[in-house]
mmCIF file of C-alpha atoms and ligand atoms in Angstrom:
data_model
loop_
_atom_site.group_PDB
_atom_site.id
_atom_site.type_symbol
_atom_site.label_atom_id
_atom_site.label_comp_id
_atom_site.label_asym_id
_atom_site.label_seq_id
_atom_site.Cartn_x
_atom_site.Cartn_y
_atom_site.Cartn_z
ATOM 1 C CA UNK A 1 -6.349 44.608 1.083
ATOM 2 C CA UNK A 2 -8.005 47.210 3.272
ATOM 3 C CA UNK A 3 -8.103 46.333 7.011
ATOM 4 C CA UNK A 4 -10.858 47.221 9.350
ATOM 5 C CA UNK A 5 -10.105 50.388 11.250
ATOM 6 C CA UNK A 6 -9.573 50.649 14.969
ATOM 7 C CA UNK A 7 -12.607 52.006 16.562
ATOM 8 C CA UNK A 8 -12.234 53.499 20.036
ATOM 9 C CA UNK A 9 -15.467 52.483 21.811
ATOM 10 C CA UNK A 10 -14.129 51.832 25.344
ATOM 11 C CA UNK A 11 -11.274 53.322 27.380
ATOM 12 C CA UNK A 12 -7.931 51.660 26.900
ATOM 13 C CA UNK A 13 -5.577 50.475 29.572
ATOM 14 C CA UNK A 14 -2.215 48.655 29.784
ATOM 15 C CA UNK A 15 -1.714 45.891 32.202
ATOM 16 C CA UNK A 16 0.360 42.918 32.681
ATOM 17 C CA UNK A 17 1.200 39.825 34.625
ATOM 18 C CA UNK A 18 4.152 39.824 36.889
ATOM 19 C CA UNK A 19 5.454 37.293 39.469
ATOM 20 C CA UNK A 20 7.910 34.529 40.137
ATOM 21 C CA UNK A 21 8.923 31.891 37.524
ATOM 22 C CA UNK A 22 6.423 29.103 36.914
ATOM 23 C CA UNK A 23 3.630 30.670 39.207
ATOM 24 C CA UNK A 24 1.360 30.605 36.142
ATOM 25 C CA UNK A 25 1.491 33.991 34.432
ATOM 26 C CA UNK A 26 1.419 32.671 30.835
ATOM 27 C CA UNK A 27 -1.482 30.075 31.744
ATOM 28 C CA UNK A 28 -3.452 32.824 33.432
ATOM 29 C CA UNK A 29 -3.049 35.146 30.426
ATOM 30 C CA UNK A 30 -4.389 32.420 28.069
ATOM 31 C CA UNK A 31 -7.180 31.625 30.472
ATOM 32 C CA UNK A 32 -8.153 35.289 30.649
ATOM 33 C CA UNK A 33 -8.524 35.402 26.742
ATOM 34 C CA UNK A 34 -10.330 32.111 26.789
ATOM 35 C CA UNK A 35 -12.960 33.239 29.246
ATOM 36 C CA UNK A 36 -13.432 36.583 27.326
ATOM 37 C CA UNK A 37 -13.648 34.808 24.076
ATOM 38 C CA UNK A 38 -16.579 33.108 25.279
ATOM 39 C CA UNK A 39 -18.213 36.289 26.324
ATOM 40 C CA UNK A 40 -17.803 37.231 22.559
ATOM 41 C CA UNK A 41 -15.535 40.457 22.224
ATOM 42 C CA UNK A 42 -12.081 38.899 22.526
ATOM 43 C CA UNK A 43 -10.054 36.341 20.505
ATOM 44 C CA UNK A 44 -8.702 33.272 22.466
ATOM 45 C CA UNK A 45 -4.847 33.331 22.599
ATOM 46 C CA UNK A 46 -3.486 29.881 23.549
ATOM 47 C CA UNK A 47 -0.599 29.494 25.851
ATOM 48 C CA UNK A 48 2.073 28.582 23.072
ATOM 49 C CA UNK A 49 0.999 31.754 21.107
ATOM 50 C CA UNK A 50 1.770 33.962 24.069
ATOM 51 C CA UNK A 51 5.168 32.460 25.104
ATOM 52 C CA UNK A 52 6.753 32.660 21.586
ATOM 53 C CA UNK A 53 9.574 34.898 20.907
ATOM 54 C CA UNK A 54 8.775 38.401 19.337
ATOM 55 C CA UNK A 55 11.112 37.840 16.346
ATOM 56 C CA UNK A 56 9.166 34.829 15.164
ATOM 57 C CA UNK A 57 5.900 36.824 14.827
ATOM 58 C CA UNK A 58 7.181 40.104 13.673
ATOM 59 C CA UNK A 59 5.336 40.311 10.309
ATOM 60 C CA UNK A 60 4.078 43.569 8.710
ATOM 61 C CA UNK A 61 3.146 46.721 10.558
ATOM 62 C CA UNK A 62 1.987 45.235 13.881
ATOM 63 C CA UNK A 63 2.446 45.714 17.494
ATOM 64 C CA UNK A 64 5.024 44.203 19.794
ATOM 65 C CA UNK A 65 3.423 40.793 20.117
ATOM 66 C CA UNK A 66 4.474 40.369 23.676
ATOM 67 C CA UNK A 67 1.051 42.165 24.113
ATOM 68 C CA UNK A 68 -2.229 40.380 24.050
ATOM 69 C CA UNK A 69 -5.464 42.452 23.508
ATOM 70 C CA UNK A 70 -8.752 41.798 25.099
ATOM 71 C CA UNK A 71 -12.047 43.636 26.113
ATOM 72 C CA UNK A 72 -14.272 43.330 29.200
ATOM 73 C CA UNK A 73 -17.694 44.897 29.085
ATOM 74 C CA UNK A 74 -16.260 48.401 30.071
ATOM 75 C CA UNK A 75 -12.653 48.372 28.856
ATOM 76 C CA UNK A 76 -10.170 47.571 26.277
ATOM 77 C CA UNK A 77 -6.917 46.177 27.516
ATOM 78 C CA UNK A 78 -3.429 45.453 26.111
ATOM 79 C CA UNK A 79 -1.860 42.973 28.341
ATOM 80 C CA UNK A 80 1.844 42.127 28.529
ATOM 81 C CA UNK A 81 2.831 38.773 29.984
ATOM 82 C CA UNK A 82 6.071 39.313 31.811
ATOM 83 C CA UNK A 83 8.694 36.701 31.933
ATOM 84 C CA UNK A 84 9.428 35.452 35.382
ATOM 85 C CA UNK A 85 13.157 34.773 35.160
ATOM 86 C CA UNK A 86 15.664 37.252 36.848
ATOM 87 C CA UNK A 87 17.299 37.613 33.330
ATOM 88 C CA UNK A 88 14.245 39.220 31.855
ATOM 89 C CA UNK A 89 13.820 41.910 34.586
ATOM 90 C CA UNK A 90 14.989 44.319 32.063
ATOM 91 C CA UNK A 91 11.889 43.691 29.946
ATOM 92 C CA UNK A 92 9.779 44.007 32.935
ATOM 93 C CA UNK A 93 11.202 47.342 33.870
ATOM 94 C CA UNK A 94 10.969 48.858 30.520
ATOM 95 C CA UNK A 95 7.436 47.424 29.915
ATOM 96 C CA UNK A 96 6.216 48.096 33.408
ATOM 97 C CA UNK A 97 7.010 51.695 32.917
ATOM 98 C CA UNK A 98 3.865 51.881 30.762
ATOM 99 C CA UNK A 99 1.475 49.915 32.913
ATOM 100 C CA UNK A 100 -1.517 51.404 34.420
ATOM 101 C CA UNK A 101 -1.915 48.399 36.640
ATOM 102 C CA UNK A 102 -0.586 44.896 37.185
ATOM 103 C CA UNK A 103 -1.740 41.507 37.953
ATOM 104 C CA UNK A 104 0.571 40.009 40.454
ATOM 105 C CA UNK A 105 0.466 36.236 40.035
ATOM 106 C CA UNK A 106 1.414 34.151 43.123
ATOM 107 C CA UNK A 107 1.176 30.380 43.361
ATOM 108 C CA UNK A 108 -0.770 29.350 46.365
ATOM 109 C CA UNK A 109 1.480 26.305 46.660
ATOM 110 C CA UNK A 110 4.555 28.312 46.974
ATOM 111 C CA UNK A 111 3.709 31.710 48.472
ATOM 112 C CA UNK A 112 5.996 34.771 47.963
ATOM 113 C CA UNK A 113 9.294 33.969 46.227
ATOM 114 C CA UNK A 114 12.216 36.218 45.470
ATOM 115 C CA UNK A 115 10.928 37.512 42.088
ATOM 116 C CA UNK A 116 7.507 38.050 43.668
ATOM 117 C CA UNK A 117 9.018 40.729 45.920
ATOM 118 C CA UNK A 118 11.394 41.933 43.329
ATOM 119 C CA UNK A 119 8.553 42.647 40.873
ATOM 120 C CA UNK A 120 6.393 44.466 43.507
ATOM 121 C CA UNK A 121 9.522 46.754 44.395
ATOM 122 C CA UNK A 122 10.115 47.411 40.672
ATOM 123 C CA UNK A 123 6.520 48.127 39.997
ATOM 124 C CA UNK A 124 6.429 50.681 42.761
ATOM 125 C CA UNK A 125 9.656 52.329 41.341
ATOM 126 C CA UNK A 126 8.360 52.632 37.817
ATOM 127 C CA UNK A 127 5.108 54.112 38.841
ATOM 128 C CA UNK A 128 2.698 51.298 38.814
ATOM 129 C CA UNK A 129 0.007 52.485 41.333
ATOM 130 C CA UNK A 130 -2.394 49.521 41.379
ATOM 131 C CA UNK A 131 -1.776 45.865 41.918
ATOM 132 C CA UNK A 132 -4.485 43.160 41.711
ATOM 133 C CA UNK A 133 -3.374 39.689 43.087
ATOM 134 C CA UNK A 134 -4.109 36.555 41.283
ATOM 135 C CA UNK A 135 -3.599 33.824 43.945
ATOM 136 C CA UNK A 136 -3.043 31.291 41.392
ATOM 137 C CA UNK A 137 -3.053 27.198 41.615
ATOM 138 C CA UNK A 138 -5.840 27.658 44.138
ATOM 139 C CA UNK A 139 -7.245 24.325 42.836
ATOM 140 C CA UNK A 140 -4.165 22.404 44.038
ATOM 141 C CA UNK A 141 -3.565 24.404 47.321
ATOM 142 C CA UNK A 142 -4.573 23.598 50.781
ATOM 143 C CA UNK A 143 -7.123 26.272 52.045
ATOM 144 C CA UNK A 144 -5.327 27.018 55.431
ATOM 145 C CA UNK A 145 -2.087 27.313 53.643
ATOM 146 C CA UNK A 146 -3.597 29.681 51.082
ATOM 147 C CA UNK A 147 -4.973 31.852 53.763
ATOM 148 C CA UNK A 148 -1.479 32.125 55.140
ATOM 149 C CA UNK A 149 -0.099 32.945 51.650
ATOM 150 C CA UNK A 150 -2.767 35.797 51.293
ATOM 151 C CA UNK A 151 -1.777 37.252 54.596
ATOM 152 C CA UNK A 152 1.856 37.344 53.540
ATOM 153 C CA UNK A 153 0.951 39.009 50.120
ATOM 154 C CA UNK A 154 -1.036 41.695 51.852
ATOM 155 C CA UNK A 155 1.948 42.383 54.169
ATOM 156 C CA UNK A 156 4.278 42.559 51.048
ATOM 157 C CA UNK A 157 1.902 45.039 49.235
ATOM 158 C CA UNK A 158 1.660 47.188 52.361
ATOM 159 C CA UNK A 159 5.401 47.209 52.789
ATOM 160 C CA UNK A 160 5.710 48.759 49.439
ATOM 161 C CA UNK A 161 2.885 51.306 49.908
ATOM 162 C CA UNK A 162 0.263 49.341 47.910
ATOM 163 C CA UNK A 163 -2.373 49.258 50.633
ATOM 164 C CA UNK A 164 -2.437 45.614 51.261
ATOM 165 C CA UNK A 165 -5.689 45.660 53.282
ATOM 166 C CA UNK A 166 -7.726 46.945 50.220
ATOM 167 C CA UNK A 167 -5.978 45.305 47.389
ATOM 168 C CA UNK A 168 -7.926 42.578 45.781
ATOM 169 C CA UNK A 169 -6.625 38.997 46.259
ATOM 170 C CA UNK A 170 -8.575 36.668 44.039
ATOM 171 C CA UNK A 171 -8.147 33.055 44.254
ATOM 172 C CA UNK A 172 -7.880 31.565 40.750
ATOM 173 C CA UNK A 173 -6.757 28.680 38.764
ATOM 174 C CA UNK A 174 -5.602 29.514 35.321
ATOM 175 C CA UNK A 175 -5.105 25.941 34.396
ATOM 176 C CA UNK A 176 -8.544 24.712 35.361
ATOM 177 C CA UNK A 177 -10.175 27.885 33.816
ATOM 178 C CA UNK A 178 -8.331 26.937 30.492
ATOM 179 C CA UNK A 179 -9.801 23.566 30.792
ATOM 180 C CA UNK A 180 -13.289 24.987 31.009
ATOM 181 C CA UNK A 181 -14.021 24.014 34.692
ATOM 182 C CA UNK A 182 -17.020 26.286 35.556
ATOM 183 C CA UNK A 183 -15.895 26.826 39.079
ATOM 184 C CA UNK A 184 -12.559 28.222 37.948
ATOM 185 C CA UNK A 185 -13.679 30.206 34.824
ATOM 186 C CA UNK A 186 -15.894 32.020 37.341
ATOM 187 C CA UNK A 187 -12.691 32.808 39.162
ATOM 188 C CA UNK A 188 -11.318 34.431 36.193
ATOM 189 C CA UNK A 189 -14.487 36.551 35.889
ATOM 190 C CA UNK A 190 -13.993 37.707 39.417
ATOM 191 C CA UNK A 191 -10.335 38.535 38.831
ATOM 192 C CA UNK A 192 -11.429 40.583 35.705
ATOM 193 C CA UNK A 193 -14.151 42.296 37.750
ATOM 194 C CA UNK A 194 -11.467 43.208 40.313
ATOM 195 C CA UNK A 195 -9.244 44.619 37.502
ATOM 196 C CA UNK A 196 -12.055 46.611 36.073
ATOM 197 C CA UNK A 197 -13.075 48.183 39.423
ATOM 198 C CA UNK A 198 -9.775 48.469 41.308
ATOM 199 C CA UNK A 199 -7.540 49.809 38.568
ATOM 200 C CA UNK A 200 -8.839 53.312 37.956
ATOM 201 C CA UNK A 201 -8.856 55.097 34.505
ATOM 202 C CA UNK A 202 -5.451 56.602 34.296
ATOM 203 C CA UNK A 203 -5.143 60.373 33.609
ATOM 204 C CA UNK A 204 -3.786 60.597 30.034
ATOM 205 C CA UNK A 205 -1.585 63.379 29.058
ATOM 206 C CA UNK A 206 -3.211 63.706 25.684
ATOM 207 C CA UNK A 207 -2.695 67.475 25.352
ATOM 208 C CA UNK A 208 1.041 67.304 26.058
ATOM 209 C CA UNK A 209 3.558 67.132 23.060
ATOM 210 C CA UNK A 210 3.753 63.610 21.550
ATOM 211 C CA UNK A 211 6.320 61.192 22.922
ATOM 212 C CA UNK A 212 6.694 57.465 22.222
ATOM 213 C CA UNK A 213 9.668 55.404 23.565
ATOM 214 C CA UNK A 214 10.775 52.838 20.881
ATOM 215 C CA UNK A 215 10.366 49.222 21.800
ATOM 216 C CA UNK A 216 10.910 47.652 18.434
ATOM 217 C CA UNK A 217 11.717 48.484 15.011
ATOM 218 C CA UNK A 218 10.733 46.459 11.903
ATOM 219 C CA UNK A 219 11.010 46.919 8.239
ATOM 220 C CA UNK A 220 8.113 46.341 5.697
ATOM 221 C CA UNK A 221 9.457 45.804 2.330
ATOM 222 C CA UNK A 222 8.440 48.560 0.009
ATOM 223 C CA UNK A 223 6.817 50.706 2.807
ATOM 224 C CA UNK A 224 9.652 51.538 5.018
ATOM 225 C CA UNK A 225 10.665 51.520 8.754
ATOM 226 C CA UNK A 226 8.070 50.911 11.486
ATOM 227 C CA UNK A 227 8.678 51.620 15.110
ATOM 228 C CA UNK A 228 6.460 50.152 17.725
ATOM 229 C CA UNK A 229 5.755 51.141 21.404
ATOM 230 C CA UNK A 230 3.145 52.763 23.866
ATOM 231 C CA UNK A 231 2.535 56.483 23.517
ATOM 232 C CA UNK A 232 3.763 57.999 26.730
ATOM 233 C CA UNK A 233 2.015 61.272 26.154
ATOM 234 C CA UNK A 234 0.227 63.531 23.625
ATOM 235 C CA UNK A 235 -1.472 62.390 20.418
ATOM 236 C CA UNK A 236 0.020 61.647 16.898
ATOM 237 C CA UNK A 237 -1.783 61.624 13.642
ATOM 238 C CA UNK A 238 -1.007 60.380 10.101
ATOM 239 C CA UNK A 239 0.935 63.062 8.333
ATOM 240 C CA UNK A 240 2.466 64.558 11.508
ATOM 241 C CA UNK A 241 6.072 65.533 11.476
ATOM 242 C CA UNK A 242 8.129 63.971 14.197
ATOM 243 C CA UNK A 243 11.650 63.970 15.672
ATOM 244 C CA UNK A 244 13.491 60.563 16.318
ATOM 245 C CA UNK A 245 15.866 61.360 19.197
ATOM 246 C CA UNK A 246 18.850 59.092 19.131
ATOM 247 C CA UNK A 247 18.785 58.707 15.514
ATOM 248 C CA UNK A 248 19.270 62.471 15.008
ATOM 249 C CA UNK A 249 16.676 62.864 12.297
ATOM 250 C CA UNK A 250 13.134 64.126 11.434
ATOM 251 C CA UNK A 251 10.435 62.171 9.627
ATOM 252 C CA UNK A 252 6.746 62.279 8.848
ATOM 253 C CA UNK A 253 4.307 59.641 10.103
ATOM 254 C CA UNK A 254 2.832 57.895 7.100
ATOM 255 C CA UNK A 255 1.020 55.073 8.826
ATOM 256 C CA UNK A 256 -0.482 54.258 12.197
ATOM 257 C CA UNK A 257 -1.811 51.016 13.459
ATOM 258 C CA UNK A 258 -2.828 49.372 16.710
ATOM 259 C CA UNK A 259 -2.999 45.519 16.925
ATOM 260 C CA UNK A 260 -2.954 45.411 12.975
ATOM 261 C CA UNK A 261 -5.753 47.860 12.629
ATOM 262 C CA UNK A 262 -5.135 51.331 10.936
ATOM 263 C CA UNK A 263 -5.960 54.427 12.960
ATOM 264 C CA UNK A 264 -5.994 58.158 12.231
ATOM 265 C CA UNK A 265 -4.762 59.298 15.566
ATOM 266 C CA UNK A 266 -3.013 57.601 18.399
ATOM 267 C CA UNK A 267 -3.110 58.971 21.892
ATOM 268 C CA UNK A 268 -1.270 58.620 25.265
ATOM 269 C CA UNK A 269 -1.609 55.017 26.465
ATOM 270 C CA UNK A 270 -2.213 53.376 22.999
ATOM 271 C CA UNK A 271 -0.007 50.585 21.836
ATOM 272 C CA UNK A 272 0.979 51.542 18.268
ATOM 273 C CA UNK A 273 3.103 50.915 15.320
ATOM 274 C CA UNK A 274 4.278 54.082 13.366
ATOM 275 C CA UNK A 275 5.410 53.976 9.855
ATOM 276 C CA UNK A 276 8.021 56.562 9.357
ATOM 277 C CA UNK A 277 8.991 58.104 5.864
ATOM 278 C CA UNK A 278 12.552 58.034 4.892
ATOM 279 C CA UNK A 279 14.089 56.644 7.966
ATOM 280 C CA UNK A 280 16.655 53.985 7.212
ATOM 281 C CA UNK A 281 15.949 50.720 9.176
ATOM 282 C CA UNK A 282 19.575 50.918 10.790
ATOM 283 C CA UNK A 283 19.238 54.496 11.877
ATOM 284 C CA UNK A 284 16.589 53.809 14.599
ATOM 285 C CA UNK A 285 16.603 51.420 17.369
ATOM 286 C CA UNK A 286 15.046 50.392 20.717
ATOM 287 C CA UNK A 287 15.711 53.187 23.256
ATOM 288 C CA UNK A 288 15.270 55.913 20.854
ATOM 289 C CA UNK A 289 12.470 58.376 21.362
ATOM 290 C CA UNK A 290 9.960 59.540 18.806
ATOM 291 C CA UNK A 291 8.676 63.003 19.860
ATOM 292 C CA UNK A 292 7.074 66.176 18.460
ATOM 293 C CA UNK A 293 9.848 68.233 17.070
ATOM 294 C CA UNK A 294 11.726 70.426 19.560
ATOM 295 C CA UNK A 295 9.600 69.173 22.434
ATOM 296 C CA UNK A 296 12.396 67.377 24.305
ATOM 297 C CA UNK A 297 16.058 68.000 24.740
ATOM 298 C CA UNK A 298 18.149 65.151 25.352
ATOM 299 C CA UNK A 299 20.819 65.437 28.106
ATOM 300 C CA UNK A 300 23.633 63.389 29.445
ATOM 301 C CA UNK A 301 23.616 64.105 33.280
ATOM 302 C CA UNK A 302 21.096 63.955 35.980
ATOM 303 C CA UNK A 303 20.632 63.745 39.735
ATOM 304 C CA UNK A 304 18.441 60.935 41.287
ATOM 305 C CA UNK A 305 17.093 59.308 44.327
ATOM 306 C CA UNK A 306 18.272 55.591 44.099
ATOM 307 C CA UNK A 307 17.232 52.696 46.112
ATOM 308 C CA UNK A 308 20.050 50.141 46.086
ATOM 309 C CA UNK A 309 18.592 46.708 46.360
ATOM 310 C CA UNK A 310 19.617 44.440 49.219
ATOM 311 C CA UNK A 311 21.234 41.172 48.529
ATOM 312 C CA UNK A 312 18.100 39.357 49.679
ATOM 313 C CA UNK A 313 16.223 41.267 46.948
ATOM 314 C CA UNK A 314 18.644 39.944 44.409
ATOM 315 C CA UNK A 315 20.970 42.908 44.538
ATOM 316 C CA UNK A 316 24.659 43.386 45.394
ATOM 317 C CA UNK A 317 26.366 42.050 48.417
ATOM 318 C CA UNK A 318 28.848 44.914 48.560
ATOM 319 C CA UNK A 319 28.503 48.695 48.542
ATOM 320 C CA UNK A 320 29.006 51.033 45.591
ATOM 321 C CA UNK A 321 31.152 54.044 45.439
ATOM 322 C CA UNK A 322 31.897 56.907 43.311
ATOM 323 C CA UNK A 323 33.349 55.720 39.927
ATOM 324 C CA UNK A 324 30.763 52.854 39.831
ATOM 325 C CA UNK A 325 29.653 52.275 36.140
ATOM 326 C CA UNK A 326 26.459 50.173 35.710
ATOM 327 C CA UNK A 327 23.896 50.157 32.982
ATOM 328 C CA UNK A 328 20.908 52.489 33.282
ATOM 329 C CA UNK A 329 17.438 51.447 31.949
ATOM 330 C CA UNK A 330 15.581 54.754 31.066
ATOM 331 C CA UNK A 331 12.277 54.203 29.252
ATOM 332 C CA UNK A 332 13.341 51.568 26.586
ATOM 333 C CA UNK A 333 16.979 52.745 26.518
ATOM 334 C CA UNK A 334 19.927 50.926 28.085
ATOM 335 C CA UNK A 335 22.753 53.217 28.644
ATOM 336 C CA UNK A 336 26.168 53.029 30.681
ATOM 337 C CA UNK A 337 26.531 55.733 33.364
ATOM 338 C CA UNK A 338 29.196 57.056 35.678
ATOM 339 C CA UNK A 339 27.957 57.377 39.295
ATOM 340 C CA UNK A 340 29.070 60.094 41.555
ATOM 341 C CA UNK A 341 27.831 59.847 45.175
ATOM 342 C CA UNK A 342 29.282 63.184 46.386
ATOM 343 C CA UNK A 343 29.776 63.365 50.051
ATOM 344 C CA UNK A 344 27.762 60.204 50.812
ATOM 345 C CA UNK A 345 30.808 58.229 49.315
ATOM 346 C CA UNK A 346 29.388 54.781 49.832
ATOM 347 C CA UNK A 347 25.910 53.350 49.242
ATOM 348 C CA UNK A 348 25.356 49.905 50.893
ATOM 349 C CA UNK A 349 22.750 47.464 49.699
ATOM 350 C CA UNK A 350 19.414 48.452 51.242
ATOM 351 C CA UNK A 351 20.345 52.274 51.179
ATOM 352 C CA UNK A 352 18.441 54.969 49.406
ATOM 353 C CA UNK A 353 20.843 57.589 48.281
ATOM 354 C CA UNK A 354 21.191 60.636 46.149
ATOM 355 C CA UNK A 355 23.519 60.365 43.232
ATOM 356 C CA UNK A 356 24.847 62.269 40.130
ATOM 357 C CA UNK A 357 24.985 60.274 36.914
ATOM 358 C CA UNK A 358 26.905 60.978 33.724
ATOM 359 C CA UNK A 359 25.473 58.778 30.818
ATOM 360 C CA UNK A 360 27.421 57.433 27.918
ATOM 361 C CA UNK A 361 25.116 59.315 25.477
ATOM 362 C CA UNK A 362 22.331 61.797 25.444
ATOM 363 C CA UNK A 363 18.789 60.558 26.319
ATOM 364 C CA UNK A 364 15.642 62.553 26.972
ATOM 365 C CA UNK A 365 15.363 63.037 30.581
ATOM 366 C CA UNK A 366 13.106 64.764 32.898
ATOM 367 C CA UNK A 367 12.294 64.956 36.756
ATOM 368 C CA UNK A 368 10.035 62.149 37.824
ATOM 369 C CA UNK A 369 11.302 59.781 35.284
ATOM 370 C CA UNK A 370 11.846 56.301 36.914
ATOM 371 C CA UNK A 371 14.662 54.000 35.865
ATOM 372 C CA UNK A 372 16.472 50.668 36.790
ATOM 373 C CA UNK A 373 20.075 50.179 37.325
ATOM 374 C CA UNK A 374 21.576 46.635 36.225
ATOM 375 C CA UNK A 375 24.849 45.112 36.404
ATOM 376 C CA UNK A 376 25.891 41.673 35.064
ATOM 377 C CA UNK A 377 22.432 40.744 34.085
ATOM 378 C CA UNK A 378 20.653 41.487 37.297
ATOM 379 C CA UNK A 379 18.892 44.611 38.805
ATOM 380 C CA UNK A 380 20.833 46.257 41.596
ATOM 381 C CA UNK A 381 18.986 49.453 41.954
ATOM 382 C CA UNK A 382 15.881 51.466 41.117
ATOM 383 C CA UNK A 383 15.506 55.252 41.123
ATOM 384 C CA UNK A 384 13.768 58.437 40.026
ATOM 385 C CA UNK A 385 15.293 61.476 38.274
ATOM 386 C CA UNK A 386 15.075 64.473 40.448
ATOM 387 C CA UNK A 387 16.949 67.022 38.436
ATOM 388 C CA UNK A 388 18.543 67.122 34.919
ATOM 389 C CA UNK A 389 21.857 68.620 34.003
HETATM 390 N N1 LIG B 401 -2.370 23.241 39.323
HETATM 391 C C1 LIG B 401 -2.218 24.274 38.575
HETATM 392 N N2 LIG B 401 -1.110 24.375 37.871
HETATM 393 C C2 LIG B 401 -0.973 25.508 37.135
HETATM 394 C C3 LIG B 401 -1.810 26.627 37.335
HETATM 395 N N3 LIG B 401 -1.485 27.658 36.369
HETATM 396 C C4 LIG B 401 -0.205 27.081 35.839
HETATM 397 N N4 LIG B 401 0.022 25.980 36.402
HETATM 398 C C5 LIG B 401 1.180 25.118 35.983
HETATM 399 O O1 LIG B 401 2.429 25.796 36.409
HETATM 400 C C6 LIG B 401 3.529 25.758 35.524
HETATM 401 C C7 LIG B 401 3.956 26.988 35.072
HETATM 402 O O2 LIG B 401 2.967 27.746 34.274
HETATM 403 P P1 LIG B 401 3.285 29.082 33.425
HETATM 404 O O3 LIG B 401 1.938 29.694 33.061
HETATM 405 O O4 LIG B 401 4.184 28.525 32.243
HETATM 406 O O5 LIG B 401 4.110 29.927 34.446
HETATM 407 P P2 LIG B 401 4.798 31.400 34.050
HETATM 408 O O6 LIG B 401 4.684 32.056 35.396
HETATM 409 O O7 LIG B 401 4.351 31.920 32.856
HETATM 410 O O8 LIG B 401 6.323 30.877 33.942
HETATM 411 P P3 LIG B 401 7.605 31.765 33.380
HETATM 412 O O9 LIG B 401 7.020 32.517 32.235
HETATM 413 O O10 LIG B 401 8.481 30.648 33.167
HETATM 414 O O11 LIG B 401 7.904 32.699 34.471
HETATM 415 C C8 LIG B 401 2.851 24.915 34.294
HETATM 416 O O12 LIG B 401 3.290 23.506 34.392
HETATM 417 C C9 LIG B 401 1.408 25.100 34.425
HETATM 418 O O13 LIG B 401 0.547 23.914 33.890
HETATM 419 C C10 LIG B 401 -2.962 26.457 38.066
HETATM 420 O O14 LIG B 401 -3.983 27.234 38.115
HETATM 421 N N5 LIG B 401 -3.104 25.247 38.734
HETATM 422 MG MG1 LIG B 402 5.375 32.544 31.153
#
């Protein structure tokens, strides 16, 4: 009945794979767990267990299973495998907001494709400061062509402020590593070493009041409602009183787990499941925020700097003007908002503008918060809150 408690022996980081559809993100994720499983401290997660839909696996008090857990010699990682399709950019944006670093997967056979560039742009906008490149399918690529692809990637990174000259670009083959070919399992080791050394330990705001954006909500019969997500800041302990913003209710945390293991205290950066006393399943949903009572005040209006994606980046072909009403993706929330461009009047694709936004409902906002703007299923803008109210 009792489960082994989570023991914090190594620093924990959140990373993830990004990149164009079919460039090999899921294969690489499986290969990483396979190589580390052979080192001993990680369980192998096969391809088809990574690609399954979260709903199918939502059992018990457990973490959002889009995440895979693994350990290197020095660190504990939660890894999210980001889907490549443009339709899933929403998930990338909301998930990437929590990433300490990212592995950009680029196929050596195809080079930079539209979603490669879009993900780098979005990573920048949501505050991912370090990108390690997995130049994948190197087993099948021609060497000279692969050199060109590498140059292209370094340029793309530099264009978005990622220091393309110094970023690690590691030639790997997820597929061959998964098959156990020693040359290519060594390439995965090299990639992991690059992640361990290039992505710094993030500063964790453990002393700030607790805040967790809700990613998923589950029910455990007989025990109550569970919310999952990554702790954005602060710490939370079993027995703590919390406020559920959006649900308009307070509650007490009666259980706390990470990757199915109970824990006494969760801190900024941890991926956790919180069991909440007396909160009906229907009262809370993705997009709500669980926080220390009284520590955040939700608001409806804000001012922001926004980059309007160009048509080439998958954005609009026509300008936006005051009265525009897209969806705003703030943390895990998805809210409609009215745009006021003030004297600018018009924002063309490719422009960076200041706008005032009035949201359809109150959400916790603060200066520096990154967000995405979407319309008809695609990302059309990315921005940062500069002032609230
Ligand atoms: N030759 C070769 N093929 C690979 C490699 N990695 C992946 N592939 C193949 O590329 C295809 C796509 O791989 P996935 O891992 O599903 O790619 P993905 O990026 O997760 O795709 P989406 O989730 O659909 O965006 C599959 O047919 C893989 O077998 C590799 O290192 N070498
Ligand atoms: Mg995939």
